[in-house]
XYZ file of C-alpha atoms in Angstrom:
681
model
C 3.816 15.062 -23.934
C 6.983 15.204 -21.833
C 8.577 12.141 -20.299
C 12.275 12.122 -21.093
C 13.781 15.067 -19.257
C 16.698 14.106 -17.001
C 15.341 14.110 -13.384
C 16.287 17.178 -11.380
C 17.712 15.229 -8.453
C 20.022 13.206 -10.728
C 22.172 16.032 -12.002
C 21.949 18.022 -8.741
C 23.456 15.179 -6.711
C 26.185 14.101 -9.126
C 27.299 17.686 -9.692
C 28.501 17.842 -6.076
C 31.399 15.536 -6.965
C 33.200 18.191 -9.001
C 34.021 20.242 -5.867
C 35.614 17.303 -4.018
C 39.157 17.502 -5.405
C 39.724 21.091 -4.330
C 38.456 20.354 -0.810
C 40.689 17.276 -0.475
C 43.828 19.156 -1.545
C 43.172 21.868 1.036
C 42.471 19.364 3.849
C 45.589 17.303 3.118
C 47.738 20.441 3.383
C 46.208 21.217 6.782
C 46.834 17.621 7.922
C 50.607 17.954 7.421
C 50.931 20.419 10.311
C 47.993 19.378 12.541
C 48.219 17.434 15.816
C 45.997 16.113 18.602
C 42.243 16.552 18.363
C 42.601 18.980 15.449
C 44.373 16.277 13.429
C 41.580 13.794 14.190
C 38.937 16.309 13.081
C 40.778 16.804 9.773
C 41.107 13.035 9.262
C 37.331 12.752 9.693
C 36.725 15.591 7.245
C 38.955 13.887 4.649
C 37.143 10.571 5.182
C 33.785 12.272 4.749
C 34.921 14.116 1.603
C 36.341 10.947 0.030
C 32.891 9.416 0.450
C 31.844 11.246 -2.726
C 34.451 9.562 -4.916
C 36.625 6.847 -3.300
C 35.178 4.401 -0.768
C 38.517 2.723 0.026
C 40.188 6.053 0.848
C 37.160 7.109 2.907
C 37.407 3.952 5.036
C 41.213 4.290 5.341
C 41.032 7.797 6.808
C 38.044 6.897 8.999
C 40.021 3.993 10.521
C 43.008 6.308 11.142
C 40.705 8.794 12.878
C 39.189 5.986 14.945
C 42.589 4.704 16.091
C 43.988 8.119 17.011
C 40.765 9.187 18.759
C 40.904 5.984 20.819
C 44.485 6.712 21.923
C 43.568 10.279 22.971
C 40.163 9.309 24.496
C 38.625 11.923 22.177
C 34.971 10.820 22.272
C 33.555 13.220 19.673
C 36.309 12.353 17.209
C 35.626 8.648 17.785
C 31.912 9.119 17.118
C 32.645 11.052 13.921
C 34.940 8.238 12.750
C 32.141 5.690 13.291
C 29.830 7.877 11.226
C 32.353 7.951 8.374
C 32.929 4.193 8.636
C 29.183 3.637 8.444
C 28.921 5.786 5.323
C 31.921 3.979 3.772
C 30.306 0.557 4.222
C 27.008 1.988 2.957
C 28.633 3.426 -0.178
C 30.258 0.017 -0.768
C 26.837 -1.671 -0.667
C 27.203 -3.277 2.791
C 24.167 -1.486 4.187
C 23.424 -3.946 7.020
C 26.955 -3.570 8.404
C 26.642 0.211 8.104
C 23.362 0.187 10.060
C 24.961 -1.817 12.913
C 27.786 0.744 13.167
C 25.377 3.699 13.126
C 23.139 2.154 15.813
C 26.218 1.660 18.003
C 27.066 5.331 17.420
C 23.563 6.396 18.494
C 23.713 4.361 21.707
C 27.118 5.791 22.691
C 26.127 9.351 21.781
C 22.985 9.072 23.940
C 25.012 7.780 26.904
C 27.602 10.550 26.552
C 24.905 13.149 25.707
C 26.569 14.265 22.439
C 23.669 15.799 20.523
C 25.378 16.658 17.201
C 26.774 13.147 16.559
C 23.430 11.628 17.553
C 21.592 13.858 15.074
C 24.051 13.063 12.273
C 23.663 9.354 13.061
C 19.865 9.499 12.813
C 20.227 11.267 9.460
C 22.572 8.528 8.213
C 20.257 5.825 9.550
C 17.327 7.359 7.672
C 19.327 7.413 4.430
C 20.321 3.757 4.888
C 16.807 2.567 5.714
C 15.579 4.491 2.667
C 18.114 2.631 0.505
C 16.728 -0.695 1.824
C 13.173 0.513 1.026
C 12.246 0.400 4.717
C 10.436 3.705 4.388
C 8.646 3.595 7.762
C 11.968 3.034 9.564
C 13.605 5.795 7.527
C 10.772 8.207 8.424
C 11.169 7.275 12.112
C 14.914 8.046 11.990
C 14.352 11.427 10.331
C 11.676 12.334 12.893
C 14.082 11.452 15.728
C 16.594 13.900 14.262
C 13.915 16.579 13.838
C 12.789 16.245 17.476
C 16.394 16.464 18.703
C 17.114 19.505 16.546
C 14.014 21.413 17.646
C 14.511 20.461 21.291
C 18.125 21.650 21.356
C 17.654 24.619 19.001
C 19.782 23.150 16.203
C 17.435 24.293 13.473
C 19.872 24.320 10.568
C 20.815 20.667 11.050
C 17.117 19.823 11.322
C 16.302 21.057 7.825
C 18.206 18.167 6.219
C 15.976 15.611 7.963
C 12.836 17.628 7.144
C 13.828 17.696 3.478
C 14.678 13.973 3.438
C 11.323 13.205 5.046
C 9.778 15.132 2.159
C 11.718 12.896 -0.241
C 10.246 9.811 1.469
C 6.706 11.134 1.141
C 7.452 11.927 -2.497
C 8.570 8.323 -3.166
C 5.269 7.101 -1.712
C 3.234 9.462 -3.880
C 2.130 11.535 -0.860
C 2.809 14.744 -2.711
C 0.906 17.123 -0.399
C 2.928 15.892 2.590
C 6.167 16.125 0.597
C 5.444 19.724 -0.397
C 4.644 20.599 3.235
C 8.058 19.245 4.340
C 9.931 21.130 1.591
C 8.111 24.377 2.396
C 8.922 24.002 6.110
C 12.604 23.400 5.289
C 12.616 26.439 2.974
C 11.067 28.666 5.654
C 13.595 27.513 8.278
C 16.477 28.253 5.908
C 14.947 31.655 5.191
C 14.951 32.409 8.944
C 18.595 31.328 9.138
C 19.564 33.450 6.116
C 20.574 30.550 3.847
C 19.135 31.733 0.539
C 20.697 28.969 -1.563
C 19.311 26.207 0.657
C 15.914 27.900 0.726
C 16.074 27.977 -3.079
C 16.917 24.254 -3.229
C 13.812 23.310 -1.254
C 11.622 25.620 -3.331
C 13.087 23.872 -6.380
C 12.074 20.561 -4.805
C 8.502 21.852 -4.542
C 8.675 22.762 -8.226
C 9.965 19.258 -9.003
C 6.982 17.685 -7.195
C 4.585 19.809 -9.225
C 6.417 18.666 -12.372
C 5.816 15.039 -11.378
C 2.129 15.721 -10.786
C 1.910 17.639 -14.096
C 0.855 20.917 -12.472
C 3.174 22.894 -14.697
C 1.897 26.344 -13.720
C 2.768 25.658 -10.059
C 6.076 24.093 -11.091
C 6.873 27.251 -13.041
C 5.915 29.419 -10.046
C 8.080 27.670 -7.436
C 11.087 26.993 -9.651
C 10.890 30.620 -10.756
C 10.886 31.810 -7.111
C 13.919 29.634 -6.398
C 15.799 30.985 -9.394
C 15.011 34.615 -8.534
C 16.441 34.083 -5.031
C 19.900 33.059 -6.228
C 20.293 34.093 -9.859
C 22.764 36.843 -8.868
C 24.765 34.688 -6.394
C 27.744 32.344 -6.749
C 25.727 29.210 -5.942
C 26.073 27.931 -9.491
C 24.630 24.441 -9.097
C 21.696 25.644 -7.031
C 20.979 28.129 -9.848
C 21.170 25.347 -12.429
C 18.863 23.182 -10.360
C 16.237 25.932 -10.056
C 16.500 27.084 -13.650
C 16.349 23.544 -15.018
C 13.079 23.022 -13.140
C 11.780 26.322 -14.536
C 12.744 25.359 -18.108
C 11.158 21.925 -17.781
C 7.908 23.568 -16.684
C 8.060 26.101 -19.538
C 8.678 23.343 -22.060
C 5.683 21.367 -20.810
C 3.574 24.528 -21.125
C 4.586 24.756 -24.803
C 6.806 27.797 -24.238
C 9.670 26.198 -26.165
C 11.650 29.344 -26.997
C 11.923 30.348 -23.326
C 12.874 26.795 -22.339
C 15.475 26.567 -25.111
C 17.010 29.911 -24.092
C 17.291 28.781 -20.464
C 18.803 25.383 -21.272
C 21.245 27.029 -23.709
C 22.471 29.506 -21.079
C 22.966 26.687 -18.565
C 24.928 24.743 -21.201
C 27.193 27.732 -21.926
C 27.879 28.242 -18.201
C 28.597 24.528 -17.712
C 31.018 24.494 -20.651
C 32.799 27.565 -19.277
C 33.293 25.730 -15.965
C 33.968 22.395 -17.748
C 31.314 20.729 -15.600
C 31.291 17.173 -16.929
C 27.905 16.325 -15.374
C 25.906 19.418 -16.214
C 27.017 19.569 -19.849
C 25.389 16.268 -20.977
C 22.334 16.958 -18.815
C 21.740 20.270 -20.594
C 22.456 18.684 -23.986
C 19.832 16.008 -23.297
C 17.214 18.519 -22.162
C 17.870 20.716 -25.194
C 17.512 17.674 -27.457
C 14.161 16.828 -25.889
C 12.980 20.426 -26.238
C 13.995 20.529 -29.912
C 12.184 17.220 -30.482
C 8.994 18.572 -28.910
C 9.192 21.663 -31.106
C 9.679 19.391 -34.175
C 13.287 20.440 -34.836
C 14.373 16.820 -35.190
C 17.764 17.261 -36.900
C 19.008 19.616 -34.175
C 17.557 17.319 -31.514
C 19.531 14.368 -32.953
C 22.858 16.231 -32.871
C 22.470 17.289 -29.254
C 21.151 13.891 -28.138
C 24.060 11.952 -29.687
C 26.573 14.233 -27.972
C 24.724 13.845 -24.646
C 24.832 10.043 -25.000
C 28.567 10.049 -25.679
C 29.243 12.157 -22.578
C 26.921 10.121 -20.317
C 28.614 6.901 -21.458
C 31.980 8.382 -20.504
C 30.573 9.063 -17.026
C 28.929 5.582 -16.833
C 25.718 7.252 -15.647
C 23.370 4.328 -16.324
C 20.024 6.019 -15.619
C 20.867 8.957 -17.878
C 22.178 6.600 -20.593
C 18.892 4.664 -20.581
C 16.825 7.850 -20.894
C 19.037 9.211 -23.677
C 18.761 5.970 -25.701
C 14.982 6.177 -25.249
C 14.946 9.772 -26.481
C 17.047 8.768 -29.489
C 14.461 6.109 -30.338
C 11.769 8.795 -30.414
C 13.870 11.234 -32.439
C 14.826 8.619 -35.060
C 11.170 7.603 -35.264
C 10.209 11.207 -36.008
C 12.951 11.280 -38.681
C 11.415 8.151 -40.338
C 14.469 6.094 -39.375
C 12.514 3.610 -37.305
C 15.059 0.785 -37.488
C 17.769 2.929 -35.866
C 15.287 4.156 -33.303
C 14.205 0.639 -32.283
C 17.850 -0.394 -31.902
C 18.270 2.346 -29.301
C 15.057 1.213 -27.562
C 16.453 -2.339 -27.358
C 19.613 -1.013 -25.693
C 17.574 1.098 -23.258
C 15.354 -1.853 -22.349
C 18.285 -4.220 -21.826
C 20.112 -1.700 -19.587
C 16.981 -0.871 -17.589
C 16.318 -4.542 -16.865
C 19.967 -5.336 -16.098
C 20.335 -2.405 -13.704
C 16.870 -2.638 -12.093
C 15.781 0.746 -13.490
C 12.095 -0.187 -13.393
C 10.934 3.434 -13.260
C 12.055 3.936 -16.877
C 10.224 0.923 -18.351
C 6.929 2.764 -18.825
C 8.562 5.422 -21.028
C 10.579 2.836 -22.984
C 7.575 0.622 -23.805
C 5.403 3.599 -24.757
C 7.939 5.061 -27.184
C 8.935 1.643 -28.547
C 5.308 0.820 -29.390
C 4.872 4.177 -31.145
C 8.021 3.714 -33.249
C 7.082 0.091 -34.069
C 3.727 1.357 -35.296
C 5.485 3.969 -37.465
C 7.534 1.111 -38.946
C 4.290 -0.813 -39.716
C 5.288 -3.512 -37.203
C 1.779 -3.660 -35.845
C 1.914 -6.997 -34.041
C 5.100 -6.140 -32.036
C 3.627 -2.673 -31.439
C 0.499 -4.294 -29.999
C 2.479 -6.537 -27.636
C 4.746 -3.678 -26.537
C 1.706 -1.489 -25.916
C 0.233 -4.305 -23.839
C 3.362 -4.318 -21.655
C 3.010 -0.552 -21.272
C -0.656 -0.842 -20.289
C 0.115 -3.583 -17.748
C 2.722 -1.423 -15.998
C 0.396 1.557 -16.170
C -2.477 -0.502 -14.694
C -0.218 -1.604 -11.870
C 0.625 2.019 -11.078
C -3.055 2.984 -11.303
C -3.883 0.182 -8.876
C -1.458 1.595 -6.347
C -2.961 5.035 -6.865
C -6.451 3.627 -6.275
C -5.315 2.248 -2.918
C -4.086 5.709 -1.984
C -7.390 7.208 -3.142
C -9.319 4.743 -0.953
C -7.220 5.716 2.068
C -7.802 9.381 1.306
C -11.554 8.753 0.903
C -11.719 6.995 4.276
C -9.842 9.843 5.935
C -12.125 12.458 4.379
C -15.205 10.453 5.326
C -14.097 10.055 8.940
C -13.313 13.756 9.176
C -16.701 14.686 7.688
C -18.497 12.268 10.031
C -16.852 13.789 13.094
C -17.657 17.304 11.884
C -21.328 16.366 11.504
C -21.426 14.805 14.980
C -19.910 17.924 16.525
C -22.369 20.184 14.703
C -25.379 18.128 15.803
C -24.179 18.216 19.411
C -23.710 21.982 19.231
C -27.258 22.428 17.945
C -28.630 20.226 20.729
C -26.789 22.298 23.324
C -28.100 25.519 21.806
C -31.676 24.152 21.867
C -31.224 23.062 25.472
C -29.909 26.500 26.470
C -32.903 28.089 24.766
C -35.354 25.830 26.631
C -33.699 26.623 29.955
C -33.902 30.331 29.181
C -37.601 30.011 28.322
C -38.293 28.064 31.498
C -36.702 30.797 33.573
C -38.850 33.360 31.829
C -41.972 31.312 32.588
C -41.010 30.974 36.236
C -40.486 34.716 36.530
C -43.812 35.491 34.879
C -45.590 32.980 37.110
C -44.180 34.689 40.189
C -45.391 38.067 38.952
C -48.871 36.615 38.336
C -49.046 35.285 41.916
C -48.133 38.681 43.376
C -50.565 40.668 41.274
C -53.396 38.104 41.100
C -56.095 40.504 42.126
C -55.573 43.316 39.689
C -53.446 41.744 36.902
C -55.979 39.580 35.005
C -55.273 41.437 31.803
C -51.549 40.872 32.161
C -52.185 37.173 32.815
C -54.166 36.944 29.568
C -51.372 38.655 27.605
C -48.752 36.423 29.201
C -50.756 33.308 28.288
C -50.936 34.494 24.690
C -47.186 35.127 24.645
C -46.601 31.684 26.099
C -48.590 30.094 23.281
C -46.433 31.921 20.772
C -43.276 30.701 22.504
C -44.535 27.107 22.506
C -45.322 27.397 18.824
C -41.790 28.646 18.138
C -40.318 25.827 20.193
C -42.383 23.288 18.275
C -41.298 24.756 14.936
C -37.649 24.758 16.041
C -37.965 21.170 17.169
C -39.320 20.198 13.753
C -36.411 21.990 12.044
C -33.879 20.209 14.285
C -35.468 16.814 13.663
C -35.541 17.451 9.906
C -31.864 18.513 9.932
C -30.935 15.444 11.960
C -32.720 13.150 9.472
C -30.998 14.874 6.547
C -27.603 14.353 8.179
C -28.438 10.746 8.901
C -29.395 10.270 5.254
C -26.145 11.939 4.170
C -24.071 9.633 6.393
C -25.913 6.587 5.051
C -25.250 7.772 1.488
C -21.555 8.226 2.267
C -21.327 4.702 3.678
C -23.249 3.411 0.646
C -20.884 5.108 -1.791
C -17.769 3.934 0.040
C -19.192 0.392 0.039
C -19.965 0.632 -3.709
C -16.490 1.982 -4.487
C -14.890 -0.877 -2.562
C -17.097 -3.376 -4.386
C -16.102 -1.861 -7.745
C -12.439 -2.274 -6.833
C -13.123 -5.846 -5.692
C -14.856 -6.562 -9.018
C -11.926 -5.116 -10.955
C -9.541 -7.336 -9.006
C -11.825 -10.324 -9.659
C -11.836 -9.650 -13.416
C -8.068 -9.235 -13.379
C -7.557 -12.485 -11.446
C -9.664 -14.443 -13.940
C -7.181 -13.489 -16.637
C -4.221 -14.621 -14.550
C -2.722 -18.067 -14.172
C -2.565 -19.682 -10.757
C 0.449 -18.466 -8.806
C 1.669 -15.865 -6.360
C 0.300 -12.936 -8.361
C -3.206 -14.394 -8.559
C -3.075 -15.321 -4.861
C -2.035 -11.761 -4.007
C -4.994 -10.371 -5.995
C -7.384 -12.681 -4.143
C -5.921 -11.622 -0.804
C -6.479 -8.009 -1.805
C -10.122 -8.866 -2.614
C -10.716 -10.382 0.811
C -9.162 -7.368 2.548
C -11.371 -5.026 0.585
C -14.389 -7.209 1.410
C -13.632 -6.965 5.151
C -13.768 -3.148 4.900
C -16.780 -3.176 2.569
C -18.804 -5.219 5.075
C -18.339 -2.505 7.710
C -19.723 0.233 5.457
C -22.538 -2.057 4.306
C -23.599 -2.673 7.923
C -23.406 1.047 8.753
C -25.599 1.757 5.734
C -28.192 -0.871 6.650
C -28.545 -0.039 10.367
C -29.826 2.913 12.351
C -26.647 3.194 14.429
C -24.240 5.098 12.126
C -21.122 5.352 14.276
C -20.604 1.857 15.762
C -20.530 -1.719 14.505
C -22.044 -4.790 16.179
C -18.940 -6.994 16.074
C -20.806 -10.276 16.664
C -22.866 -9.803 13.493
C -19.864 -8.499 11.572
C -17.578 -11.404 12.532
C -20.333 -13.921 11.625
C -20.677 -12.392 8.140
C -16.919 -11.988 7.572
C -16.032 -15.550 8.607
C -18.925 -16.887 6.534
C -17.661 -14.980 3.500
C -14.122 -16.319 3.946
C -15.283 -19.929 4.359
C -17.484 -19.551 1.279
C -14.543 -18.069 -0.688
C -12.007 -20.767 0.219
C -14.583 -23.658 0.246
C -12.685 -25.899 2.735
C -15.535 -28.444 2.829
C -17.462 -29.944 5.711
C -14.341 -31.262 7.452
C -13.294 -27.790 8.593
C -15.752 -26.213 11.010
C -16.002 -22.598 12.126
C -16.942 -21.509 15.638
C -17.739 -17.874 16.400
C -18.066 -16.864 20.050
C -18.423 -13.110 20.199
C -20.200 -10.929 22.698
C -22.511 -8.146 21.543
C -19.722 -5.578 21.498
C -20.095 -2.262 19.690
C -16.903 -0.765 18.242
C -16.448 2.400 16.231
C -15.114 2.385 12.660
C -11.569 3.352 13.745
C -11.344 0.107 15.723
C -13.586 -2.180 13.682
C -11.625 -1.785 10.408
C -8.255 -2.990 11.850
C -10.018 -5.817 13.737
C -11.768 -6.931 10.527
C -8.510 -6.891 8.559
C -6.726 -8.885 11.298
C -9.496 -11.531 11.341
C -9.393 -11.647 7.516
C -5.630 -12.293 7.493
C -5.631 -14.930 10.251
C -8.636 -16.922 8.955
C -7.346 -16.762 5.344
C -3.912 -18.030 6.423
C -5.502 -20.833 8.476
C -7.726 -21.936 5.579
C -4.783 -21.896 3.159
C -2.025 -23.465 5.232
C -3.237 -25.003 8.509
C -4.968 -28.067 6.972
C -2.762 -29.031 4.029
C -3.954 -32.642 3.824
C -7.687 -31.922 4.086
C -7.889 -33.426 7.600
C -10.709 -32.550 9.968
C -10.328 -29.500 12.128
C -11.882 -26.281 13.256
C -11.236 -22.565 13.242
C -12.629 -20.503 16.103
C -13.004 -16.768 16.539
C -13.704 -15.159 19.923
C -14.169 -11.504 20.908
C -14.702 -10.607 24.563
C -15.038 -7.430 26.604
C -12.640 -7.702 29.565
C -13.873 -4.518 31.255
C -10.612 -2.629 30.851
C -10.253 -3.589 27.200
C -11.074 -6.297 24.675
C -9.612 -9.673 23.767
C -9.677 -11.126 20.246
C -8.691 -14.767 19.717
C -8.360 -16.637 16.403
C -7.395 -20.300 16.736
C -7.085 -23.341 14.508
C -6.395 -27.022 15.203
C -4.057 -27.374 12.242
C -0.320 -28.026 11.943
C 0.776 -24.712 13.404
C 3.301 -22.280 11.938
C 6.192 -23.938 10.061
C 9.509 -24.290 11.843
C 11.757 -21.267 11.313
C 8.785 -19.172 10.128
C 9.891 -15.533 9.755
C 6.986 -13.208 10.479
C 8.818 -10.269 8.924
C 8.932 -12.012 5.546
C 5.200 -12.739 5.498
C 3.092 -9.937 4.033
C 0.041 -11.130 6.004
C 1.854 -11.265 9.371
C 3.526 -7.903 8.739
C 0.072 -6.452 8.099
C -1.252 -8.066 11.317
C 1.590 -6.535 13.366
C 1.004 -3.103 11.811
C -2.738 -3.291 12.572
C -2.096 -4.427 16.186
C 0.249 -1.445 16.623
C -2.470 0.808 15.162
C -4.797 -0.446 17.935
C -2.044 0.093 20.556
C -2.585 -3.596 21.271
C -0.529 -6.660 22.190
C -0.185 -9.853 20.103
C 0.542 -13.299 21.606
C 1.023 -16.538 19.613
C 0.569 -19.990 21.193
C 1.480 -23.089 19.120
C 1.024 -25.752 21.802
C -2.198 -26.985 20.151
C -2.476 -25.843 16.585
C -2.075 -22.068 16.448
C -3.742 -19.534 18.758
C -3.471 -15.784 18.117
C -4.519 -13.634 21.090
C -4.773 -9.848 20.728
C -5.469 -7.539 23.666
C -6.478 -3.984 22.878
C -7.826 -1.115 24.922
C -10.834 0.661 23.440
C -12.751 2.943 25.797
C -15.488 3.309 23.189
C -16.344 -0.392 23.344
C -19.704 -1.094 24.992
């Protein structure tokens, strides 16, 4: 198994720093003789270049550019200086300040109609939102840049946002979407003639396939990238592509080819004295030697890699190298030394919030502890590993449920379209037959006297036609019933899958102590139950495309009251009209009701006083109105809806419905949601 290779993005990004010094020297020479707007442009270039290595110098030159651009009323230079200031604050860790500066830049650029600065600002904003883990906001910023670039035919600039959007999808585990973005960026660079950038995006595709353990595909795409640029001067792009290729080869058990590739990269890096690529290649060679059971050689290379990474203070790489050393020492029957390295890796990972490495550390630590006959510590370490793994599997299950719903909805719509097409074809056939009958009847009337024989033959033909129509009708009815059965089975399976997940969460919660984690698991159960009820009702009724919301709300509220057991003092009132909504609308409505009733039962009546919770759903003619109200204490003073997971989910679901949310706290708390659904009846 392979889990300790240095990530491709890590060495590809840090290697860029080695070109900075030469660029800065050249720019400073130009600055000595420059004046006016040209001088301001050079100041901005220096500020941007310093961003790779020295934040203070980057801000210093950005401020100089800002001051001189202000004196000359040079708008574009001023906007560029704001961009560099924003990046300087971002690199210093003051991301909120950076975002304020970048938003100001965007507003000014829009007013002055400067497209390039606006695009660069959206790119920066996406990077900053990504750093704050606001992935939806980051995706929005990248899409704004993409729209601007395609609208104004600035395709080359657009590829950066397309690639970064792929990175966002990749972080979320949406690998198909990530690959689609990388492929689009590669194709655009191919059209523009940028082979090295095309190769980088193909390498990214290979990296995604490495993460998903599709090593054949990883080998294919990394190999394509390497072939594009192996004879060019784009050294780091070549290393990036070839490293991906060697990682794939190593995972396919083709160790000699992988070793040869890593060794050539190492020789090239040493010739160029590349301080970042050298330890990266040493580490990857050590891991390859370890996998091919050449442990002594692996140890030599790994120790040298660690020494070089420590000199660079590259914390993520140091953690991974300590972890690899633990494994190598374990294979050399020096378990005590190995576990010491695991302890260092674990301490660094926790201190520097490197949570993505914990799974590898715990797995290898448990294996080495077992080799050292420390079975009880090995058991506990393995338990930590399994807990993290279960957490990741849980997130993957949520993604699988979303994918299942999407596939089901698509299949349902396809079936509806096909049934409608068959009905139209049958109708056209009946109309055609009727016209034939009318024509034959007219002929009979004209030739009544002498055409008795023809009348007899026509009657016989008519009987045959009727028989065919009857047989076709039976076939259509049989097909319709089969499709109905299929849809019911799909709903039944979705409901069962949701119930299985709910049961798993229930079992997990029973093993947990009371607290936020257990509460979160229970909230997840109730959300799953709200979706499961919809599929259960679709399975149990003849109408397969729409939900009777009155019945659904009655069952959902009853379930929630039964789950929270508030007692007789808290009453529920449901006033819903017989409204039919399709699944696309019913699921968000159910989740909203689940969140609002759950929150009311948990927080509105803290001292067990009497009260009531009411739910109302009305058809207003031009849309629908949902109200959830309680007579409790109301929302706490200073309540921040953005910090509440439940309220954030409610806002997201209201946006999904293209609806409007109003909150009234004059008497208890009243949530009113207006949404327009033309399919409501």
